[in-house]
Amino acid sequence: MSVERDVMEYDVVVVGAGPSGLSTACRLKQLAEAAGKELSVCVVEKGSEVGAHILSGAVFEPRALNELFPDWKERGAPLNVPVSGDDIYFFRSETAAFKMPHLFVPKTMHNDGNYIISLANLCRWLGQQAEGMGVEIYPGFAAQTAIIEDGVVKGITVGDMGVNREGEHKPDFTPGMELRAKYTVFAEGCRGHIGKQLIAQYALAQDADPQHYAIGIKEIWTVPESQHKPGLVVHGAGWPLDLTGTSALGGSFLYHFENNQVLVGLIVDLSYTNPHLSPFDEFQRFKHHPVIKQYLDGGTRTSYGARAICKGGFNSLPKSVFPGGMLVGCDLGTMNFAKIKGNHTAMKSGMLAAEAIAEALLAGGEGGDTLDSYPAKFKASWLHDELYRSRNFGPLLHKFGALVGGALNYIEQNWFGGKFPFTVHDLKPDHATLKLASASPKITYPKPDGKLSFDKLSSVFLSSTNHEEDQPVHLTLKDADIPIAKNLPMYDEPAQRYCPAGVYEVVDEGSGPRFQINAQNCVHCKTCDIKDPAQNINWVAPEGGGGPNYANM
């Protein structure tokens, strides 16, 4: 059944109101104004408001923001807590830890001049700047598909509203609009569902290493004032993950924010090998370590969320352009994992994309072409240089573990300026790393105590996640038999554990096990789309406005 759709036309449509998408929009308007011309720019955002789906640590490097808005302080940007101290720990066991002397901290981990921020609030502020310049922002509208005609991306279709679980139109059905543009910028964040399709369709990653990912799980705590040290940054490696080998790598963070708030989280590389591992439960027990517990004891957990992270870096960057469009930010994979930072790099990629688009359109271009000036600008920028210098960080850790790999990274960053005369590659995709459940040690996790550690459902409640109950399930299986027929006997169906929101369950009803998807719980982290060993789960955007509603993550 064909649906009549309203059509709106713009010079540029941006998909996603994160740091890269909003920086693209702001820079486009700045360049148009400087040229005394008009460019029509639209941003669509699947969250209920700008910032609703934004989650980041975050220690923020203001380099790109300084370029975009040199007067950001006067404009009231929410950068209120400068970093006041850097602690790095190697966690050796559930009680022991070794604090690294500052002398041996890699240069990439130094945070002088950086700020502890809420990225969600920075994006809300960027959205206000964009709207003040005339950008149209539509929150609650989920881009569903790219419009591709004769091989050229011509814009996007917004998802329909008011469709029931069987795909039938409800009384409040509203067809999604077509937003057509001369250029379309995809800024969906890590593992964007349209970006993933475009990378495949245009073979953008054929010359790149496989992208690598981690899952980041974060909580916000309000703690007693006596335990609060505004601006203190605490990073860690090791327990409860692996310090010497490569079975489960990752790291932790704890940032002392404003208003007696502490931001705490665990990042687990999705290259882990034991299918019994649960990133959520590893994080819950991590908070009991004395180094972390000293800051959280007596506090109250106020927020919870999770998000996948693109961490392949320079080696995994796909081609960024195709006819009529481009990828920016984490849709492209610009995070610098050596710094544990991707917000300044995302912003810079969006600004470079905007400069390439503005040059073309302000010179009278009609769009639809492949803007090779964007990758050229990228290559000539500090962004390219920064990512290149960190290209070996992830592969060295994956090959040699946190201790030896970390030492090699220290030597490369501090002695060679990030320029070893060779490049290390990691060619095994994260979904292909799991060992069989029968060959992997089972992990027994302690029960949550309700004070420092909690269960999944009470955690998801804090994320304010909601989806319209009677809507199509946005977590689709290519083959509905695989979870029980293959993943269960081989890997004890790891979706039960790698999902941080309790979306996936194996339910035994007497007649045998059944795979259940509780899509309403989904916090849009995309981990399932990445880690499923059969690559059988496909995450698609649900109805606009659904998902988490993060206040200040």
XYZ file of C-alpha atoms in Angstrom, residues 4-551:
548
model
C 1.158 9.844 0.128
C 3.931 11.762 1.862
C 4.412 15.453 2.345
C 7.673 16.687 0.883
C 9.848 19.441 2.320
C 12.963 20.616 0.518
C 16.140 22.044 2.014
C 19.649 22.805 0.958
C 20.959 20.479 3.693
C 19.293 17.879 5.905
C 21.228 16.660 8.942
C 20.226 13.363 10.578
C 20.908 13.508 14.320
C 21.168 16.361 16.828
C 24.357 15.223 18.524
C 27.618 17.189 18.645
C 28.586 16.433 15.029
C 25.155 17.134 13.521
C 24.599 20.382 15.416
C 28.138 21.571 14.674
C 27.486 20.906 10.978
C 24.291 22.972 11.100
C 25.844 25.859 13.052
C 28.899 26.056 10.790
C 26.734 26.030 7.651
C 24.757 29.013 8.927
C 27.922 30.876 9.921
C 29.433 30.436 6.461
C 26.218 31.441 4.706
C 25.940 34.568 6.821
C 29.587 35.467 6.143
C 28.849 35.187 2.420
C 25.663 37.248 2.713
C 23.574 34.336 1.410
C 20.918 31.953 2.698
C 21.210 28.215 3.181
C 18.177 26.293 4.436
C 19.220 23.696 7.006
C 17.073 21.112 8.801
C 18.078 18.751 11.632
C 15.950 15.719 12.523
C 16.380 14.026 15.895
C 14.748 10.741 16.950
C 14.823 11.650 20.663
C 11.866 13.418 22.245
C 14.054 16.523 22.584
C 17.594 17.523 21.714
C 19.806 15.712 24.226
C 17.294 12.989 25.138
C 19.418 10.257 23.547
C 22.835 11.773 24.275
C 25.126 9.893 26.644
C 28.842 10.482 27.135
C 31.340 10.407 30.004
C 32.337 13.194 29.531
C 35.650 14.947 29.833
C 35.442 17.515 27.071
C 38.320 19.007 25.114
C 37.131 22.454 23.928
C 39.352 22.675 20.833
C 36.583 22.406 18.236
C 34.161 24.490 20.314
C 36.797 27.244 20.501
C 36.824 27.277 16.688
C 33.053 27.096 16.255
C 32.103 29.647 18.915
C 35.180 31.498 20.224
C 32.828 33.407 22.542
C 31.196 30.304 24.008
C 31.741 31.517 27.577
C 29.831 34.732 26.900
C 27.111 32.704 25.173
C 26.679 30.582 28.307
C 27.923 27.194 27.115
C 27.557 24.673 29.968
C 31.279 24.115 30.597
C 31.305 24.825 34.315
C 33.759 22.342 35.836
C 37.397 22.535 34.702
C 39.445 19.405 35.338
C 41.322 19.909 38.614
C 43.148 16.578 38.907
C 43.920 13.337 37.066
C 44.135 9.958 38.843
C 44.804 6.746 36.915
C 44.564 3.352 38.601
C 45.392 -0.195 37.638
C 42.800 -2.277 39.501
C 44.496 -5.571 40.411
C 41.661 -7.275 42.295
C 38.358 -6.495 43.957
C 40.237 -4.761 46.780
C 43.707 -3.884 45.433
C 44.704 -1.047 43.105
C 47.894 0.655 41.972
C 47.865 4.401 41.308
C 50.009 5.277 38.317
C 52.616 8.013 38.892
C 51.783 11.056 36.770
C 55.158 10.740 35.036
C 54.037 7.507 33.365
C 50.645 8.705 32.153
C 50.497 8.813 28.324
C 50.183 12.312 26.883
C 46.798 11.464 25.391
C 45.395 10.994 28.906
C 46.408 14.419 30.217
C 43.337 16.585 30.802
C 44.780 20.022 31.534
C 42.452 22.641 30.043
C 39.545 20.216 29.662
C 36.123 20.289 31.320
C 33.804 17.754 32.914
C 30.454 18.252 31.203
C 27.052 16.799 30.445
C 27.137 16.260 26.685
C 23.327 16.170 26.632
C 23.275 19.701 28.049
C 26.001 20.890 25.672
C 23.894 19.566 22.771
C 20.841 21.414 24.104
C 22.939 24.586 24.137
C 24.257 23.907 20.611
C 20.666 23.365 19.503
C 19.735 26.790 20.870
C 22.636 28.379 18.986
C 21.559 26.630 15.784
C 17.935 27.669 16.096
C 19.048 31.223 16.819
C 20.770 31.196 13.429
C 17.698 29.880 11.628
C 18.256 26.112 11.628
C 15.002 24.130 11.772
C 15.272 21.327 14.347
C 12.625 18.602 14.536
C 12.939 16.433 17.665
C 10.751 13.343 17.900
C 11.214 12.606 14.187
C 13.167 9.428 13.425
C 14.869 9.188 10.049
C 13.844 5.790 8.731
C 15.409 5.425 5.291
C 17.637 7.305 2.897
C 15.982 8.417 -0.334
C 18.241 7.089 -3.087
C 17.472 7.796 -6.733
C 19.810 6.754 -9.548
C 22.490 6.040 -6.971
C 22.266 9.529 -5.447
C 21.111 10.232 -1.873
C 18.367 12.851 -2.156
C 17.318 13.108 1.506
C 15.537 10.924 4.041
C 12.099 9.583 4.853
C 10.872 10.166 8.398
C 9.268 7.144 10.054
C 5.489 6.853 10.087
C 3.646 7.552 13.345
C 0.652 5.539 14.544
C 1.458 2.046 13.248
C 0.548 -0.965 15.403
C 2.612 -4.060 16.093
C 1.113 -5.869 13.093
C 2.038 -2.994 10.785
C -1.554 -1.728 10.475
C -2.469 1.943 10.621
C -4.035 3.082 13.896
C -6.635 5.883 13.980
C -3.894 8.447 14.702
C -1.709 7.282 11.777
C 0.462 10.020 10.294
C 2.737 9.206 7.367
C 6.340 10.315 7.706
C 7.499 13.200 5.540
C 10.095 13.154 2.826
C 12.837 15.630 3.653
C 14.731 16.231 0.436
C 18.061 17.990 0.224
C 20.927 18.868 -2.066
C 23.183 17.232 0.521
C 22.284 14.950 3.426
C 24.612 14.650 6.414
C 24.352 11.492 8.529
C 25.249 12.206 12.157
C 23.352 9.375 13.863
C 26.084 8.439 16.337
C 27.735 5.047 16.775
C 26.329 2.310 14.515
C 23.757 4.578 12.908
C 21.176 2.370 11.256
C 21.085 4.352 8.000
C 24.822 4.973 8.091
C 25.353 1.206 8.350
C 23.252 0.679 5.224
C 25.068 3.412 3.293
C 28.484 2.018 4.246
C 27.385 -1.341 2.820
C 25.585 0.028 -0.250
C 28.437 2.285 -1.361
C 31.215 -0.103 -0.170
C 32.650 2.736 1.904
C 34.570 0.428 4.262
C 36.192 -1.829 1.677
C 39.672 -0.373 2.313
C 39.287 0.018 6.101
C 39.883 -2.320 9.028
C 36.686 -3.625 10.662
C 35.127 -1.092 13.005
C 35.589 -1.958 16.685
C 33.223 -1.099 19.492
C 32.767 -0.940 23.234
C 29.717 -0.561 25.421
C 29.779 2.310 27.874
C 27.514 2.071 30.936
C 27.090 5.188 33.049
C 25.359 6.343 36.214
C 25.008 9.726 37.869
C 25.186 9.884 41.656
C 24.508 12.676 44.099
C 27.025 12.229 46.906
C 27.716 13.805 50.318
C 29.566 17.099 49.983
C 32.483 15.804 52.064
C 33.206 13.160 49.379
C 32.882 15.505 46.433
C 35.984 16.895 44.722
C 34.813 19.067 41.795
C 36.958 18.558 38.702
C 38.672 15.327 39.805
C 39.032 12.772 36.986
C 39.607 9.120 37.926
C 40.344 6.610 35.152
C 41.068 2.921 35.609
C 41.992 -0.310 33.861
C 41.955 -3.899 35.025
C 39.524 -5.495 37.496
C 36.750 -6.450 37.014
C 37.996 -6.821 33.442
C 41.291 -8.276 32.253
C 44.579 -6.508 32.967
C 47.207 -8.819 31.486
C 45.482 -10.856 28.787
C 42.957 -10.022 26.116
C 39.783 -11.892 27.169
C 37.849 -8.788 28.277
C 39.415 -5.368 27.933
C 38.051 -1.974 28.854
C 38.338 0.761 31.408
C 36.471 2.777 33.983
C 35.816 6.419 34.718
C 34.644 8.468 37.657
C 34.274 12.234 37.217
C 33.404 14.720 39.954
C 30.872 17.038 38.293
C 28.924 20.038 39.605
C 26.221 20.115 42.321
C 27.726 17.240 44.341
C 27.288 14.924 41.378
C 29.634 12.098 40.440
C 29.567 10.512 36.978
C 30.710 6.884 37.076
C 30.934 4.280 34.357
C 32.548 1.198 32.873
C 33.572 0.747 29.242
C 33.765 -2.871 28.058
C 35.348 -3.651 24.699
C 32.924 -5.701 22.604
C 35.851 -7.863 21.500
C 35.447 -9.861 24.735
C 35.609 -13.641 24.357
C 33.606 -15.183 27.222
C 29.905 -15.405 26.284
C 28.990 -15.610 29.995
C 30.237 -12.058 30.576
C 27.660 -9.387 31.413
C 28.940 -5.801 31.029
C 26.102 -4.526 33.219
C 26.944 -6.888 36.093
C 30.665 -6.187 35.762
C 29.869 -2.504 36.244
C 27.662 -3.161 39.257
C 30.378 -5.076 41.074
C 33.038 -2.579 40.015
C 31.390 0.090 42.169
C 32.218 -1.954 45.279
C 35.971 -1.486 44.790
C 37.314 0.652 47.672
C 38.760 3.278 45.292
C 35.294 3.838 43.795
C 33.183 3.087 46.850
C 34.845 5.893 48.842
C 33.192 8.452 46.547
C 29.756 6.779 46.222
C 29.094 5.577 49.776
C 26.044 7.263 51.247
C 25.121 8.748 47.874
C 21.998 8.363 45.755
C 21.933 7.042 42.192
C 19.836 9.397 40.063
C 20.452 8.395 36.417
C 21.425 5.352 34.370
C 22.157 4.790 30.695
C 24.242 2.890 28.167
C 25.596 3.471 24.675
C 27.883 1.695 22.243
C 31.114 3.488 21.342
C 32.994 3.416 18.007
C 36.619 2.824 18.969
C 38.314 1.536 15.817
C 39.753 4.984 15.163
C 41.897 5.912 12.186
C 42.385 2.390 10.823
C 38.641 1.726 10.764
C 37.499 4.956 9.112
C 35.336 4.217 6.060
C 35.202 6.567 3.090
C 33.188 9.560 4.293
C 31.404 10.677 1.104
C 29.014 9.284 -1.501
C 26.764 10.928 -4.098
C 24.594 13.476 -2.296
C 25.797 12.888 1.234
C 28.417 12.240 3.861
C 29.071 10.676 7.260
C 30.247 12.674 10.278
C 31.025 12.020 13.952
C 30.502 8.524 15.311
C 28.495 7.540 12.216
C 31.922 7.824 10.564
C 33.911 6.639 13.594
C 35.958 9.696 14.569
C 36.371 8.937 18.274
C 39.926 9.084 19.618
C 39.886 6.119 21.988
C 43.441 6.829 23.146
C 42.031 9.971 24.769
C 38.684 8.338 25.642
C 37.193 11.335 23.853
C 35.059 11.673 20.769
C 33.074 14.859 21.225
C 35.632 17.398 19.998
C 36.498 15.123 17.064
C 32.807 14.662 16.195
C 32.301 18.431 16.237
C 35.327 19.033 14.025
C 34.215 16.445 11.458
C 30.824 18.174 11.232
C 32.474 21.576 10.812
C 34.699 20.245 8.003
C 31.668 18.706 6.281
C 29.859 22.037 6.567
C 32.774 23.888 4.995
C 32.802 21.503 2.021
C 29.021 21.796 1.553
C 28.992 25.567 1.929
C 31.767 25.993 -0.635
C 29.799 23.943 -3.149
C 26.371 25.480 -2.559
C 27.503 29.092 -2.195
C 29.322 28.731 -5.515
C 26.003 27.788 -7.141
C 26.258 23.983 -6.927
C 23.063 21.958 -7.214
C 24.160 19.102 -4.943
C 23.911 15.382 -5.571
C 27.608 15.009 -6.317
C 30.328 13.320 -4.251
C 31.976 16.097 -2.273
C 35.586 14.957 -2.294
C 36.540 18.305 -0.790
C 35.298 16.996 2.570
C 37.837 14.133 2.870
C 40.497 16.505 1.508
C 39.719 19.034 4.251
C 39.656 16.194 6.774
C 43.132 15.064 5.713
C 44.535 18.588 6.008
C 43.089 19.147 9.492
C 44.256 18.565 13.049
C 41.533 15.916 13.286
C 43.317 13.655 10.806
C 46.649 14.232 12.550
C 45.198 13.451 15.976
C 43.506 10.251 14.861
C 46.585 9.120 12.920
C 48.811 9.512 15.987
C 46.436 7.285 17.970
C 45.919 4.654 15.266
C 47.809 1.892 17.131
C 46.135 2.347 20.525
C 43.282 -0.159 20.193
C 45.152 -2.811 18.166
C 48.064 -2.834 20.649
C 45.660 -3.352 23.568
C 43.766 -6.090 21.720
C 46.978 -7.931 20.801
C 48.981 -7.502 24.002
C 46.501 -6.662 26.784
C 46.228 -3.639 29.035
C 49.650 -3.872 30.683
C 51.980 -4.615 27.745
C 49.766 -2.861 25.208
C 49.483 0.119 27.548
C 53.275 0.252 27.925
C 53.753 0.189 24.156
C 51.194 2.976 23.807
C 53.066 5.026 26.402
C 56.291 4.617 24.411
C 54.607 5.543 21.125
C 52.777 8.587 22.514
C 55.448 9.980 24.831
C 58.645 9.064 22.958
C 57.547 8.939 19.306
C 54.771 11.566 19.333
C 52.282 8.962 18.134
C 54.358 8.069 15.092
C 55.748 4.548 15.307
C 57.167 3.699 11.844
C 54.550 0.948 11.495
C 50.790 0.467 11.871
C 49.239 -2.376 13.870
C 45.967 -3.790 12.526
C 43.123 -5.629 14.240
C 41.161 -7.455 11.550
C 38.828 -9.632 13.631
C 35.325 -8.135 13.967
C 33.919 -7.945 17.488
C 31.015 -10.293 16.742
C 33.477 -13.054 15.779
C 35.485 -13.145 19.027
C 33.257 -15.248 21.292
C 34.449 -18.659 22.387
C 31.964 -21.477 22.867
C 30.094 -21.409 26.161
C 31.273 -24.956 26.903
C 34.904 -23.796 26.617
C 34.439 -20.651 28.724
C 34.420 -20.321 32.518
C 31.029 -19.438 33.967
C 30.851 -16.164 35.865
C 28.894 -15.870 39.102
C 27.890 -12.293 39.811
C 27.058 -11.105 43.331
C 23.485 -10.104 43.998
C 22.929 -6.325 43.990
C 22.801 -4.781 47.432
C 20.454 -1.905 46.522
C 22.994 0.596 47.845
C 25.926 0.516 45.417
C 24.745 -2.156 42.969
C 21.345 -2.626 41.357
C 19.384 -4.793 38.919
C 18.703 -4.052 35.278
C 15.026 -3.170 35.516
C 15.410 -0.589 38.285
C 18.284 0.856 36.260
C 16.261 1.121 33.054
C 13.549 2.871 35.071
C 16.065 5.659 35.849
C 16.704 6.156 32.119
C 13.027 7.189 31.636
C 12.896 4.831 28.661
C 9.523 4.513 26.987
C 8.179 3.219 23.686
C 4.563 3.250 22.544
C 3.447 -0.227 23.602
C 1.600 -1.180 20.434
C 4.218 -0.358 17.799
C 6.332 -2.551 15.513
C 9.276 -4.142 17.318
C 12.350 -2.170 16.280
C 14.739 -5.046 17.031
C 14.296 -7.324 14.064
C 15.669 -10.837 13.560
C 16.833 -11.897 10.115
C 16.144 -15.499 11.141
C 13.862 -16.049 14.146
C 15.223 -19.586 14.712
C 18.875 -18.647 15.270
C 18.683 -17.503 18.941
C 17.382 -20.847 20.207
C 18.698 -23.211 17.512
C 22.271 -21.858 17.326
C 23.129 -19.099 19.805
C 21.702 -20.935 22.826
C 23.623 -24.233 22.449
C 26.802 -22.571 21.206
C 27.019 -19.407 23.338
C 24.254 -19.763 25.969
C 22.503 -16.978 23.975
C 24.733 -14.019 24.981
C 22.042 -11.420 24.192
C 20.658 -12.175 27.657
C 23.850 -10.683 29.098
C 25.373 -8.186 26.677
C 22.173 -6.124 26.580
C 22.326 -3.633 29.491
C 18.553 -3.158 29.607
C 17.006 -6.633 29.901
C 15.605 -6.544 26.363
C 16.459 -10.158 25.545
C 15.343 -13.189 27.565
C 15.302 -16.920 27.050
C 12.009 -18.024 28.589
C 11.295 -21.695 29.306
C 7.576 -22.370 29.300
C 7.685 -26.150 29.657
C 7.469 -26.833 25.925
C 11.055 -25.658 25.481
C 12.967 -22.388 25.476
C 11.628 -19.327 23.669
C 13.504 -16.133 22.738
C 11.669 -13.065 24.029
C 12.330 -9.466 22.994
C 11.191 -6.794 25.477
C 11.628 -3.928 23.027
C 10.058 -1.400 25.379
C 13.165 -1.601 27.600
C 15.588 -0.668 24.793
C 17.896 2.268 25.606
C 19.119 2.426 21.982
C 22.682 1.418 22.838
C 23.005 -0.755 19.650
C 25.138 -3.398 21.408
C 22.915 -6.210 20.116
C 23.339 -5.049 16.525
C 27.119 -5.191 17.029
C 27.855 -8.211 19.243
C 25.336 -10.857 18.137
C 27.638 -13.654 16.909
C 25.305 -14.531 14.031
C 24.788 -10.862 13.073
C 21.110 -11.756 13.178
C 19.761 -8.733 15.111
C 19.085 -5.565 13.155
C 18.356 -2.387 15.125
C 16.067 0.039 13.289
C 14.731 3.354 14.521
C 11.432 3.006 16.383
C 8.686 5.607 16.258
C 10.083 9.082 16.886
C 10.286 10.144 20.517
C 10.688 6.574 21.786
C 13.655 5.379 23.800
C 15.463 6.921 26.761
C 14.891 10.450 27.981
C 18.220 11.380 29.497
C 18.166 14.579 31.525
